[in-house]
PDB file of C-alpha atoms in Angstrom:
ATOM      1  CA  UNK A   1     -89.789 -53.614-146.329  1.00  0.00           C
ATOM      2  CA  UNK A   2     -90.613 -56.150-148.982  1.00  0.00           C
ATOM      3  CA  UNK A   3     -93.977 -57.822-148.185  1.00  0.00           C
ATOM      4  CA  UNK A   4     -92.663 -61.147-149.526  1.00  0.00           C
ATOM      5  CA  UNK A   5     -89.776 -61.199-147.053  1.00  0.00           C
ATOM      6  CA  UNK A   6     -90.255 -63.520-144.075  1.00  0.00           C
ATOM      7  CA  UNK A   7     -87.634 -64.012-141.405  1.00  0.00           C
ATOM      8  CA  UNK A   8     -86.773 -67.483-140.155  1.00  0.00           C
ATOM      9  CA  UNK A   9     -86.565 -66.173-136.578  1.00  0.00           C
ATOM     10  CA  UNK A  10     -89.097 -64.498-134.382  1.00  0.00           C
ATOM     11  CA  UNK A  11     -88.612 -61.010-132.995  1.00  0.00           C
ATOM     12  CA  UNK A  12     -88.405 -60.472-129.242  1.00  0.00           C
ATOM     13  CA  UNK A  13     -91.780 -60.141-127.544  1.00  0.00           C
ATOM     14  CA  UNK A  14     -91.140 -56.476-126.759  1.00  0.00           C
ATOM     15  CA  UNK A  15     -90.595 -55.746-130.453  1.00  0.00           C
ATOM     16  CA  UNK A  16     -93.674 -57.739-131.496  1.00  0.00           C
ATOM     17  CA  UNK A  17     -95.780 -55.493-129.282  1.00  0.00           C
ATOM     18  CA  UNK A  18     -94.480 -52.501-131.198  1.00  0.00           C
ATOM     19  CA  UNK A  19     -93.234 -50.621-128.150  1.00  0.00           C
ATOM     20  CA  UNK A  20     -89.486 -50.104-128.546  1.00  0.00           C
ATOM     21  CA  UNK A  21     -89.312 -48.220-125.242  1.00  0.00           C
ATOM     22  CA  UNK A  22     -89.775 -51.487-123.305  1.00  0.00           C
ATOM     23  CA  UNK A  23     -86.684 -53.135-124.800  1.00  0.00           C
ATOM     24  CA  UNK A  24     -84.298 -54.031-121.987  1.00  0.00           C
ATOM     25  CA  UNK A  25     -80.697 -53.262-122.826  1.00  0.00           C
ATOM     26  CA  UNK A  26     -77.750 -54.481-120.773  1.00  0.00           C
ATOM     27  CA  UNK A  27     -76.013 -51.797-118.713  1.00  0.00           C
ATOM     28  CA  UNK A  28     -73.147 -50.089-120.501  1.00  0.00           C
ATOM     29  CA  UNK A  29     -69.795 -50.841-118.899  1.00  0.00           C
ATOM     30  CA  UNK A  30     -67.414 -48.022-118.128  1.00  0.00           C
ATOM     31  CA  UNK A  31     -64.759 -47.622-120.831  1.00  0.00           C
ATOM     32  CA  UNK A  32     -61.599 -49.538-120.086  1.00  0.00           C
ATOM     33  CA  UNK A  33     -59.397 -47.088-121.943  1.00  0.00           C
ATOM     34  CA  UNK A  34     -59.255 -43.324-122.086  1.00  0.00           C
ATOM     35  CA  UNK A  35     -58.411 -41.222-125.104  1.00  0.00           C
ATOM     36  CA  UNK A  36     -55.355 -39.032-124.473  1.00  0.00           C
ATOM     37  CA  UNK A  37     -53.014 -36.852-126.461  1.00  0.00           C
ATOM     38  CA  UNK A  38     -49.354 -37.747-126.099  1.00  0.00           C
ATOM     39  CA  UNK A  39     -46.345 -36.294-127.874  1.00  0.00           C
ATOM     40  CA  UNK A  40     -43.869 -38.919-129.065  1.00  0.00           C
ATOM     41  CA  UNK A  41     -40.597 -38.639-130.956  1.00  0.00           C
ATOM     42  CA  UNK A  42     -41.265 -38.959-134.690  1.00  0.00           C
ATOM     43  CA  UNK A  43     -38.697 -41.713-135.242  1.00  0.00           C
ATOM     44  CA  UNK A  44     -40.106 -43.783-132.392  1.00  0.00           C
ATOM     45  CA  UNK A  45     -43.670 -43.447-133.665  1.00  0.00           C
ATOM     46  CA  UNK A  46     -42.554 -44.421-137.182  1.00  0.00           C
ATOM     47  CA  UNK A  47     -40.859 -47.495-135.724  1.00  0.00           C
ATOM     48  CA  UNK A  48     -44.030 -48.614-133.939  1.00  0.00           C
ATOM     49  CA  UNK A  49     -46.201 -47.948-137.011  1.00  0.00           C
ATOM     50  CA  UNK A  50     -43.786 -49.856-139.265  1.00  0.00           C
ATOM     51  CA  UNK A  51     -44.641 -53.052-137.372  1.00  0.00           C
ATOM     52  CA  UNK A  52     -48.176 -52.803-138.733  1.00  0.00           C
ATOM     53  CA  UNK A  53     -51.637 -52.228-137.298  1.00  0.00           C
ATOM     54  CA  UNK A  54     -51.982 -52.200-133.543  1.00  0.00           C
ATOM     55  CA  UNK A  55     -49.154 -49.798-132.784  1.00  0.00           C
ATOM     56  CA  UNK A  56     -51.193 -48.057-130.066  1.00  0.00           C
ATOM     57  CA  UNK A  57     -51.836 -51.402-128.394  1.00  0.00           C
ATOM     58  CA  UNK A  58     -48.114 -52.211-128.532  1.00  0.00           C
ATOM     59  CA  UNK A  59     -47.214 -48.850-126.996  1.00  0.00           C
ATOM     60  CA  UNK A  60     -49.800 -49.454-124.269  1.00  0.00           C
ATOM     61  CA  UNK A  61     -48.369 -52.921-123.561  1.00  0.00           C
ATOM     62  CA  UNK A  62     -44.823 -51.614-123.248  1.00  0.00           C
ATOM     63  CA  UNK A  63     -45.956 -48.853-120.886  1.00  0.00           C
ATOM     64  CA  UNK A  64     -47.913 -51.434-118.850  1.00  0.00           C
ATOM     65  CA  UNK A  65     -44.868 -53.711-118.575  1.00  0.00           C
ATOM     66  CA  UNK A  66     -42.758 -50.763-117.403  1.00  0.00           C
ATOM     67  CA  UNK A  67     -45.417 -49.763-114.859  1.00  0.00           C
ATOM     68  CA  UNK A  68     -45.668 -53.320-113.502  1.00  0.00           C
ATOM     69  CA  UNK A  69     -41.873 -53.627-113.261  1.00  0.00           C
ATOM     70  CA  UNK A  70     -41.715 -50.373-111.308  1.00  0.00           C
ATOM     71  CA  UNK A  71     -44.498 -51.540-108.993  1.00  0.00           C
ATOM     72  CA  UNK A  72     -42.744 -54.881-108.421  1.00  0.00           C
ATOM     73  CA  UNK A  73     -39.502 -53.038-107.620  1.00  0.00           C
ATOM     74  CA  UNK A  74     -41.294 -50.789-105.161  1.00  0.00           C
ATOM     75  CA  UNK A  75     -43.081 -53.729-103.512  1.00  0.00           C
ATOM     76  CA  UNK A  76     -39.819 -55.668-103.200  1.00  0.00           C
ATOM     77  CA  UNK A  77     -38.132 -52.704-101.511  1.00  0.00           C
ATOM     78  CA  UNK A  78     -40.831 -52.504 -98.829  1.00  0.00           C
TER      79      UNK A  78
END
């Protein structure tokens, strides 16, 4: 690093001591989504992609809405 460079902030105490093994990191949360392979009709996938970035999120939202509607139907029938 350039010897002339000085930061305007101080490093955490654990880093100042030079022992990186003492750095406390927050626990890693479990992933909220899971990677899967799904086969979709080509024309349907093209339609989702044509709407721009975020097509996987849109597909997920539509599946979620369907799932919730089915659950509501089931709960109403009970």
